[in-house]
Short mmCIF file of C-alpha atoms in Angstrom, two decimals:
data_model
loop_
_atom_site.label_atom_id
_atom_site.label_comp_id
_atom_site.label_asym_id
_atom_site.label_seq_id
_atom_site.Cartn_x
_atom_site.Cartn_y
_atom_site.Cartn_z
CA MET A 734 7.52 -41.84 31.12
CA LYS A 735 4.97 -41.71 33.90
CA TYR A 736 1.32 -41.47 32.91
CA LYS A 737 0.83 -38.14 34.70
CA ASN A 738 3.79 -36.67 32.78
CA ILE A 739 2.29 -37.82 29.49
CA LEU A 740 -0.95 -36.06 30.40
CA PHE A 741 0.96 -32.91 31.34
CA TYR A 742 2.84 -32.67 28.03
CA ALA A 743 -0.27 -33.52 26.03
CA ALA A 744 -2.13 -30.70 27.76
CA LEU A 745 0.78 -28.35 27.14
CA ILE A 746 0.80 -29.12 23.40
CA LEU A 747 -2.94 -28.60 23.19
CA THR A 748 -2.57 -25.26 24.97
CA ILE A 749 0.06 -24.09 22.50
CA VAL A 750 -1.90 -25.26 19.45
CA ALA A 751 -5.07 -23.65 20.70
CA GLY A 752 -3.24 -20.39 21.32
CA CYS A 753 -1.78 -20.38 17.80
CA LYS A 754 -5.19 -20.86 16.23
CA LYS A 755 -6.59 -17.71 17.76
CA ALA A 756 -6.38 -14.33 16.11
CA ASN A 757 -3.39 -12.64 17.67
CA SER A 758 -5.54 -9.90 19.11
CA ASP A 759 -6.49 -12.27 21.91
CA VAL A 760 -3.83 -14.97 21.98
CA ASP A 761 -3.71 -16.85 25.27
CA LEU A 762 -0.33 -16.07 26.80
CA SER A 763 -0.36 -19.02 29.17
CA GLU A 764 2.64 -20.27 31.15
CA GLY A 765 3.17 -22.98 28.58
CA ILE A 766 3.62 -20.43 25.82
CA ILE A 767 5.65 -18.06 27.98
CA GLY A 768 8.11 -20.84 28.61
CA SER A 769 8.83 -21.40 24.93
CA GLY A 770 12.08 -20.44 23.20
CA THR A 771 13.17 -16.91 22.35
CA VAL A 772 14.92 -15.27 19.41
CA HIS A 773 17.69 -12.70 19.20
CA GLY A 774 20.65 -11.94 16.96
CA ASP A 775 20.58 -12.64 13.20
CA VAL A 776 17.25 -13.94 11.87
CA TRP A 777 16.01 -14.82 8.39
CA GLY A 778 13.79 -17.36 6.69
CA ILE A 779 10.14 -17.77 7.64
CA TRP A 780 8.29 -17.18 10.87
CA PRO A 781 5.42 -19.59 10.19
CA LYS A 782 1.73 -18.87 10.34
CA GLY A 783 0.29 -18.58 13.83
CA SER A 784 3.63 -18.91 15.61
CA ILE A 785 4.75 -16.92 18.64
CA GLN A 786 8.18 -15.31 18.47
CA ARG A 787 9.51 -14.08 21.78
CA VAL A 788 12.24 -11.50 21.15
CA SER A 789 14.76 -11.43 23.99
CA GLY A 790 17.32 -9.12 22.37
CA ASP A 791 17.97 -7.03 19.27
CA ILE A 792 17.33 -8.97 16.07
CA THR A 793 18.91 -8.29 12.67
CA VAL A 794 17.90 -9.43 9.20
CA PRO A 795 21.38 -9.63 7.57
CA GLU A 796 22.17 -7.98 4.28
CA GLY A 797 21.27 -10.31 1.42
CA LYS A 798 18.83 -12.28 3.59
CA THR A 799 15.03 -12.14 3.87
CA LEU A 800 12.63 -12.60 6.77
CA VAL A 801 9.04 -13.47 5.89
CA ILE A 802 6.49 -13.19 8.70
CA GLU A 803 3.35 -15.12 7.89
CA GLU A 804 -0.21 -14.36 8.96
CA GLY A 805 -1.14 -14.55 12.61
CA VAL A 806 2.41 -14.38 13.96
CA LEU A 807 2.63 -12.81 17.41
CA VAL A 808 5.94 -11.09 18.16
CA ILE A 809 6.39 -10.47 21.89
CA MET A 810 9.09 -7.96 22.85
CA ASP A 811 11.04 -8.18 26.11
CA THR A 812 10.25 -4.98 28.01
CA LEU A 813 13.45 -5.11 30.05
CA VAL A 814 15.78 -5.46 27.07
CA LYS A 815 13.64 -3.20 24.81
CA PRO A 816 14.77 -4.84 21.54
CA GLU A 817 15.29 -3.13 18.21
CA VAL A 818 14.47 -4.79 14.88
CA ILE A 819 17.29 -4.02 12.44
CA VAL A 820 16.63 -4.78 8.77
CA LYS A 821 19.70 -4.87 6.53
CA GLY A 822 18.13 -7.35 4.09
CA ASN A 823 14.43 -7.53 3.24
CA LEU A 824 11.42 -7.87 5.51
CA TYR A 825 7.93 -8.98 4.50
CA SER A 826 5.29 -8.93 7.23
CA MET A 827 2.27 -10.54 5.58
CA GLY A 828 -0.78 -10.64 7.82
CA THR A 829 -4.44 -10.82 6.86
CA PRO A 830 -7.48 -8.95 8.21
CA GLU A 831 -8.49 -12.04 10.19
CA GLN A 832 -4.96 -12.96 11.28
CA PRO A 833 -2.76 -9.84 11.46
CA VAL A 834 0.89 -9.94 12.42
CA ARG A 835 1.38 -8.19 15.75
CA PHE A 836 4.50 -6.63 17.29
CA THR A 837 3.62 -6.09 20.93
CA ILE A 838 4.46 -6.76 24.59
CA GLU A 839 3.02 -9.09 27.22
CA GLU A 840 -0.70 -8.54 27.67
CA ASN A 841 -0.40 -7.75 31.38
CA TYR A 842 2.06 -4.93 30.52
CA ARG A 843 -0.38 -3.21 28.16
CA THR A 844 -1.54 -0.80 30.84
CA ASP A 845 -2.59 2.83 30.84
CA SER A 846 0.76 3.77 32.41
CA ARG A 847 2.42 2.42 29.24
CA LYS A 848 -0.07 4.09 26.90
CA PHE A 849 2.75 5.83 25.05
CA GLY A 850 5.01 2.83 24.76
CA LYS A 851 8.79 3.02 25.19
CA GLN A 852 8.71 -0.75 25.85
CA TRP A 853 10.75 -1.76 22.76
CA GLY A 854 12.47 0.04 19.92
CA GLY A 855 11.09 -0.03 16.40
CA ILE A 856 11.72 -1.46 12.94
CA LEU A 857 14.81 0.26 11.55
CA ALA A 858 15.76 -0.42 7.92
CA ALA A 859 19.31 0.30 6.86
CA LYS A 860 20.17 1.68 3.41
CA SER A 861 20.86 -1.89 2.24
CA CYS A 862 17.19 -2.83 2.73
CA ALA A 863 15.81 -3.00 -0.81
CA GLU A 864 12.22 -3.98 0.05
CA LEU A 865 10.11 -3.70 3.17
CA LEU A 866 6.45 -4.70 3.36
CA LEU A 867 4.07 -4.30 6.27
CA ASP A 868 0.63 -5.64 5.38
CA ASN A 869 -2.10 -6.17 7.99
CA THR A 870 0.44 -5.65 10.74
CA ILE A 871 -0.05 -4.09 14.18
CA LEU A 872 2.82 -2.22 15.82
CA GLU A 873 2.28 -1.05 19.38
CA TYR A 874 3.95 0.01 22.66
CA GLY A 875 7.35 0.78 21.12
CA GLY A 876 9.45 3.90 20.73
CA ALA A 877 12.12 3.20 23.37
CA VAL A 878 14.74 5.89 23.86
CA THR A 879 18.20 5.11 22.50
CA THR A 880 21.35 4.88 24.61
CA GLU A 881 25.05 4.77 23.73
CA SER A 882 24.82 0.97 23.75
CA SER A 883 21.85 0.79 21.38
CA THR A 884 22.52 -1.21 18.22
CA SER A 885 20.95 1.53 16.10
CA VAL A 886 23.35 4.11 17.54
CA LYS A 887 26.39 1.88 17.00
CA LEU A 888 25.36 1.20 13.40
CA GLY A 889 24.58 4.84 12.64
CA LEU A 890 20.88 4.20 12.00
CA TYR A 891 18.01 6.68 12.36
CA LYS A 892 19.52 9.75 14.08
CA ALA A 893 22.49 7.73 15.37
CA VAL A 894 22.61 9.41 18.77
CA SER A 895 21.49 8.48 22.25
CA GLY A 896 18.44 10.03 23.83
CA GLU A 897 16.20 9.72 20.76
CA ALA A 898 12.77 8.08 20.95
CA LEU A 899 12.67 5.59 18.08
CA PRO A 900 9.83 5.60 15.56
CA ALA A 901 7.78 2.49 14.91
CA LEU A 902 9.27 2.42 11.41
CA TRP A 903 12.33 4.07 9.88
CA TYR A 904 13.23 3.54 6.23
CA SER A 905 16.22 5.11 4.47
CA ASN A 906 16.99 3.57 1.05
CA VAL A 907 16.32 6.16 -1.66
CA ASN A 908 16.50 3.35 -4.23
CA GLY A 909 14.33 0.96 -2.23
CA LYS A 910 10.62 0.19 -2.00
CA LEU A 911 8.38 0.47 1.05
CA VAL A 912 4.73 -0.55 1.19
CA VAL A 913 2.63 -0.16 4.35
CA ASN A 914 -0.98 -1.27 3.89
CA ASN A 915 -3.84 -2.09 6.27
CA CYS A 916 -1.70 -1.58 9.37
CA ILE A 917 -2.28 -0.13 12.83
CA PHE A 918 0.28 2.10 14.59
CA ARG A 919 -0.60 2.85 18.21
CA ASN A 920 0.86 3.45 21.65
CA PHE A 921 4.20 4.86 20.52
CA ASN A 922 6.34 7.44 22.28
CA GLU A 923 6.78 9.87 19.38
CA ASP A 924 6.78 9.42 15.58
CA CYS A 925 5.00 6.44 14.10
CA THR A 926 7.07 6.59 10.93
CA TYR A 927 10.16 8.50 9.80
CA ILE A 928 10.96 7.98 6.12
CA GLU A 929 14.16 9.20 4.46
CA GLY A 930 13.99 7.72 0.99
CA GLY A 931 12.38 5.26 -1.37
CA LYS A 932 9.35 4.59 -3.53
CA ILE A 933 6.56 4.45 -0.98
CA ILE A 934 2.89 3.55 -0.60
CA PHE A 935 1.00 4.12 2.65
CA SER A 936 -2.66 3.12 2.33
CA ASN A 937 -5.58 2.06 4.53
CA ASN A 938 -3.68 2.42 7.79
CA LYS A 939 -4.72 3.72 11.22
CA PHE A 940 -2.57 5.90 13.49
CA TYR A 941 -3.76 6.70 17.00
CA THR A 942 -2.78 7.13 20.68
CA THR A 943 0.76 8.17 19.82
CA GLY A 944 3.16 10.86 21.00
CA ILE A 945 3.84 12.27 24.47
CA THR A 946 5.55 15.59 23.70
CA GLY A 947 5.97 15.22 19.93
CA GLY A 948 5.30 12.80 17.14
CA GLU A 949 3.84 12.60 13.67
CA GLY A 950 1.77 9.91 12.01
CA ILE A 951 3.79 9.89 8.77
CA ASN A 952 7.00 11.92 8.66
CA ILE A 953 8.51 12.09 5.15
CA LYS A 954 11.83 13.67 4.19
CA SER A 955 13.85 14.18 0.99
CA GLY A 956 14.57 11.15 -1.18
CA CYS A 957 10.94 9.99 -1.06
CA ILE A 958 8.40 9.54 -3.84
CA ALA A 959 5.18 8.62 -2.03
CA ASP A 960 1.46 8.00 -2.36
CA VAL A 961 -0.39 8.39 0.95
CA SER A 962 -4.09 7.51 0.85
CA TYR A 963 -7.11 6.23 2.76
CA ASN A 964 -5.39 6.54 6.14
CA LEU A 965 -7.01 7.50 9.45
CA PHE A 966 -5.08 9.74 11.84
CA TYR A 967 -6.54 10.30 15.29
CA SER A 968 -5.11 12.69 17.88
CA THR A 969 -1.48 12.42 16.87
CA ASN A 970 0.49 14.60 19.27
CA THR A 971 1.77 16.83 16.49
CA ASN A 972 0.85 16.43 12.82
CA ALA A 973 -0.89 13.67 10.96
CA LEU A 974 1.48 14.31 8.05
CA LYS A 975 4.83 16.08 8.14
CA LEU A 976 5.95 16.45 4.54
CA SER A 977 9.43 17.86 4.04
CA ASN A 978 12.28 17.97 1.58
CA SER A 979 14.88 18.33 4.33
CA GLY A 980 18.02 16.24 4.21
CA GLU A 981 19.32 17.20 0.76
CA ARG A 982 18.81 13.75 -0.71
CA THR A 983 17.89 13.02 -4.31
CA PRO A 984 15.17 12.82 -5.53
CA GLN A 985 13.27 15.82 -4.23
CA ALA A 986 10.45 14.66 -1.98
CA HIS A 987 7.20 14.38 -3.93
CA VAL A 988 4.17 13.31 -1.92
CA ILE A 989 0.62 12.83 -3.18
CA ALA A 990 -1.68 12.61 -0.16
CA TYR A 991 -5.33 12.00 -0.96
CA ASN A 992 -8.50 10.65 0.65
CA ASN A 993 -7.20 10.69 4.21
CA THR A 994 -9.27 11.37 7.36
CA MET A 995 -7.69 13.38 10.18
CA LEU A 996 -9.33 13.98 13.54
CA ASN A 997 -8.20 15.93 16.62
CA THR A 998 -4.59 16.09 15.47
CA GLY A 999 -2.09 18.60 16.88
CA TRP A 1000 -3.89 19.70 20.04
CA ARG A 1001 -1.52 17.96 22.43
CA ARG A 1002 1.44 19.94 21.07
CA PRO A 1003 0.24 23.53 20.89
CA THR A 1004 3.32 24.95 19.13
CA VAL A 1005 3.82 26.45 15.70
CA LYS A 1006 4.30 22.97 14.21
CA GLY A 1007 1.41 21.27 15.95
CA GLY A 1008 -1.43 20.76 13.53
CA SER A 1009 -2.62 18.52 10.74
CA VAL A 1010 -0.39 18.68 7.67
CA TRP A 1011 2.93 20.51 7.86
CA VAL A 1012 4.72 21.23 4.56
CA GLU A 1013 8.28 22.50 4.64
CA ALA A 1014 11.66 22.82 2.93
CA THR A 1015 10.50 23.08 -0.71
CA VAL A 1016 8.65 19.75 -0.66
CA PHE A 1017 6.55 19.02 -3.75
CA VAL A 1018 3.07 18.12 -2.48
CA GLU A 1019 -0.29 17.32 -3.99
CA LEU A 1020 -3.07 17.24 -1.40
CA HIS A 1021 -6.60 16.26 -2.46
CA ASN A 1022 -9.80 14.93 -0.89
CA ASN A 1023 -8.55 15.07 2.69
CA LEU A 1024 -11.03 15.47 5.57
CA PHE A 1025 -9.99 17.59 8.55
CA ALA A 1026 -12.35 17.25 11.53
CA ASN A 1027 -11.58 19.12 14.77
CA THR A 1028 -7.90 19.28 13.85
CA ARG A 1029 -5.56 22.07 14.91
CA PHE A 1030 -5.02 24.09 11.77
CA GLY A 1031 -5.38 22.53 8.35
CA ILE A 1032 -2.44 22.61 5.96
CA LYS A 1033 0.34 24.73 7.43
CA ARG A 1034 3.43 25.85 5.52
CA ASP A 1035 7.01 26.67 6.36
CA THR A 1036 7.04 30.36 5.45
CA LYS A 1037 10.86 30.43 5.22
CA LYS A 1038 11.08 27.56 2.72
CA VAL A 1039 7.69 27.29 1.08
CA GLU A 1040 6.50 24.28 -0.85
CA ASP A 1041 7.56 23.70 -4.47
CA SER A 1042 5.68 25.93 -6.91
CA ARG A 1043 4.29 22.87 -8.71
CA SER A 1044 2.36 21.86 -5.59
CA VAL A 1045 -1.41 21.50 -5.96
CA ILE A 1046 -4.03 21.53 -3.22
CA SER A 1047 -7.74 21.00 -3.80
CA ASN A 1048 -11.05 19.51 -2.67
CA ASN A 1049 -10.35 19.21 1.05
CA LEU A 1050 -13.06 19.55 3.72
CA TYR A 1051 -12.67 21.26 7.10
CA TYR A 1052 -15.04 20.86 10.05
CA GLY A 1053 -14.76 22.42 13.50
CA PHE A 1054 -17.00 21.71 16.48
CA ASN A 1055 -16.13 25.06 18.07
CA GLN A 1056 -15.26 28.50 16.75
CA THR A 1057 -11.64 28.38 17.93
CA THR A 1058 -11.04 25.41 15.65
CA VAL A 1059 -12.89 26.94 12.73
CA ASP A 1060 -10.93 30.20 13.00
CA GLN A 1061 -7.63 28.34 12.66
CA PHE A 1062 -8.69 26.83 9.33
CA GLN A 1063 -9.02 30.19 7.61
CA PRO A 1064 -6.43 30.93 4.90
CA ALA A 1065 -3.48 33.08 5.99
CA LYS A 1066 0.19 33.54 5.19
CA ASP A 1067 1.03 30.25 6.91
CA ILE A 1068 -2.33 28.47 6.42
CA VAL A 1069 -2.76 27.05 2.92
CA SER A 1070 -6.09 26.64 1.17
CA GLY A 1071 -6.87 25.09 -2.19
CA ALA A 1072 -9.30 25.09 -5.06
CA ASN A 1073 -12.78 23.69 -4.36
CA ASP A 1074 -12.08 23.35 -0.63
CA VAL A 1075 -15.06 23.12 1.71
CA ILE A 1076 -14.02 25.32 4.66
CA SER A 1077 -16.31 26.05 7.58
CA THR A 1078 -16.55 29.63 8.79
CA LYS A 1079 -18.91 28.93 11.69
CA ALA A 1080 -18.76 26.25 14.35
CA GLY A 1081 -20.64 23.12 13.33
CA GLU A 1082 -20.83 23.89 9.62
CA ASN A 1083 -20.18 21.05 7.16
CA ASP A 1084 -20.76 18.26 9.66
CA PRO A 1085 -19.18 15.24 7.90
CA LYS A 1086 -21.91 13.00 9.36
CA PHE A 1087 -19.78 10.12 10.53
CA VAL A 1088 -21.73 6.91 11.16
CA SER A 1089 -20.73 6.78 14.82
CA TYR A 1090 -18.35 9.31 16.31
CA PRO A 1091 -19.29 12.00 18.85
CA LEU A 1092 -17.96 15.24 17.38
CA ASN A 1093 -17.82 16.79 20.87
CA THR A 1094 -15.12 14.32 21.94
CA PRO A 1095 -12.38 16.31 23.76
CA MET A 1096 -9.84 17.27 21.12
CA ASP A 1097 -6.85 16.76 23.41
CA SER A 1098 -7.79 13.20 24.33
CA PRO A 1099 -5.48 10.53 22.85
CA ASP A 1100 -7.87 7.70 23.68
CA PHE A 1101 -9.35 5.87 20.71
CA ASN A 1102 -12.52 3.79 20.69
CA THR A 1103 -12.20 1.00 18.12
CA SER A 1104 -15.99 0.87 17.74
CA TRP A 1105 -16.11 4.34 16.20
CA ASP A 1106 -17.11 4.28 12.56
CA PHE A 1107 -15.88 7.07 10.27
CA HIS A 1108 -17.85 6.08 7.20
CA LEU A 1109 -20.15 8.82 5.92
CA GLN A 1110 -23.91 8.92 6.21
CA ALA A 1111 -26.13 9.96 3.35
CA GLY A 1112 -26.20 13.73 3.01
CA SER A 1113 -22.63 14.23 4.14
CA PRO A 1114 -21.04 17.32 2.53
CA ALA A 1115 -17.98 15.14 1.87
CA LEU A 1116 -19.86 12.95 -0.61
CA GLY A 1117 -19.31 13.83 -4.25
CA LYS A 1118 -16.99 16.74 -3.42
CA GLY A 1119 -13.70 14.98 -4.14
CA THR A 1120 -11.68 14.96 -7.33
CA THR A 1121 -10.20 12.12 -9.35
CA ALA A 1122 -8.51 14.45 -11.86
CA PHE A 1123 -4.92 13.83 -10.79
CA THR A 1124 -2.33 11.13 -11.36
CA ARG A 1125 -0.78 9.38 -8.38
CA ASN A 1126 2.89 8.41 -8.36
CA PHE A 1127 2.30 4.68 -8.62
CA PRO A 1128 -0.91 4.03 -10.58
CA ASN A 1129 0.42 0.57 -11.45
CA GLY A 1130 1.53 -0.17 -7.90
CA LEU A 1131 4.89 -1.39 -6.61
CA GLU A 1132 6.22 -4.93 -6.86
CA LEU A 1133 7.72 -6.45 -3.72
CA ASN A 1134 8.73 -10.07 -3.32
CA GLY A 1135 7.08 -10.89 -6.64
CA ASN A 1136 3.70 -9.41 -5.65
CA ASN A 1137 2.15 -6.17 -6.84
CA TYR A 1138 0.78 -3.75 -4.25
CA ALA A 1139 -1.55 -1.16 -5.70
CA SER A 1140 -1.60 2.52 -4.99
CA PRO A 1141 -5.40 2.90 -4.67
CA ALA A 1142 -7.33 5.01 -7.13
CA PRO A 1143 -8.75 8.27 -5.72
CA SER A 1144 -12.45 8.53 -4.90
CA SER A 1145 -15.04 11.20 -5.53
CA PHE A 1146 -15.78 11.48 -1.83
CA ILE A 1147 -13.59 13.37 0.64
CA GLY A 1148 -11.85 11.43 3.41
CA ALA A 1149 -10.71 7.84 3.82
CA PHE A 1150 -14.18 6.30 4.06
CA GLY A 1151 -17.20 6.64 1.84
CA THR A 1152 -20.64 5.34 2.71
CA LYS A 1153 -21.03 1.85 4.12
CA ASN A 1154 -21.93 -0.86 1.64
#
């Protein structure tokens, strides 16, 4: 081999190694890496730490098989093919705060014109998927619209018809387990998640810049027993949480949502369902310690099929920068209030005193500044106003792949973030 060729390949190897060592938020997508192999079809086993997986077509984790994605893996989706991730077996995406797993597209395609994704499909788990874990995982720029040739349509997954914008995550096994912790969902076309069954924990996640004409942060249907806590929802097109018992699956949907922070949700879909939390179809809900800041409405009910009579709502805080917002918080036939709620009646009352967030930010803006800090300053009316006097569905957590994932204990503050340590 000629000396200059040896130097070329040595440099190429160094480029790849250096790229893998970086956090995947700024991986160097050089020509050397772009020229590496791609994956499609059936996949299982381990995607090793720091690797780059270029997905050139739909991938499927077969029934009875497992795919483990280790920390720092960067999954690049082909924007022409718009792949779907089909999970018939089990999937464990196991990032860390320093090295998250990231499902994304080429960096030069992450433009404002693609702000609401549609560049790849989503993660779609069939009823045979017993366990699915997303931990410290970023999902972005997906939500492609299905066609007659889509694998999900052919397999009868999600809504099984063409013309549907896929969610980032769909799960459907009423006997399965789903844990989504410390993740970021952003830049999707419509729903971030659409859940139709299972024992479920959503905690410490962020949902923002999602939904063109519709879309929820977490959309839960019948068949689900769920704890939803310490999540941040920012300017979702429709609701932060859509909690429903629709679908006639067993068990009845029972959702305990506590210590979540919701900001500016619902304003980009000014319809009857656009808001913050929508409860419908006899769902059994318990809603505690949630902070609503500049959201459209608070907790809104389906007046035709009201929530289960066992439902409990308490200790939520509502803040509105202007009077229009405040007026929509007030209890009515379709607006639900609870015991010990802190509800503003005048614009500017009960300022939550976020560490760094301008409360006059336009409420219909989907743009999120990652430097904003939603911890509470001393003197916040949200401090000490929460309740811990309720039992979550999974106080002992859920076990997936031999590891236990806790459903966090509630806090005495309202919202997802207390004071900074």
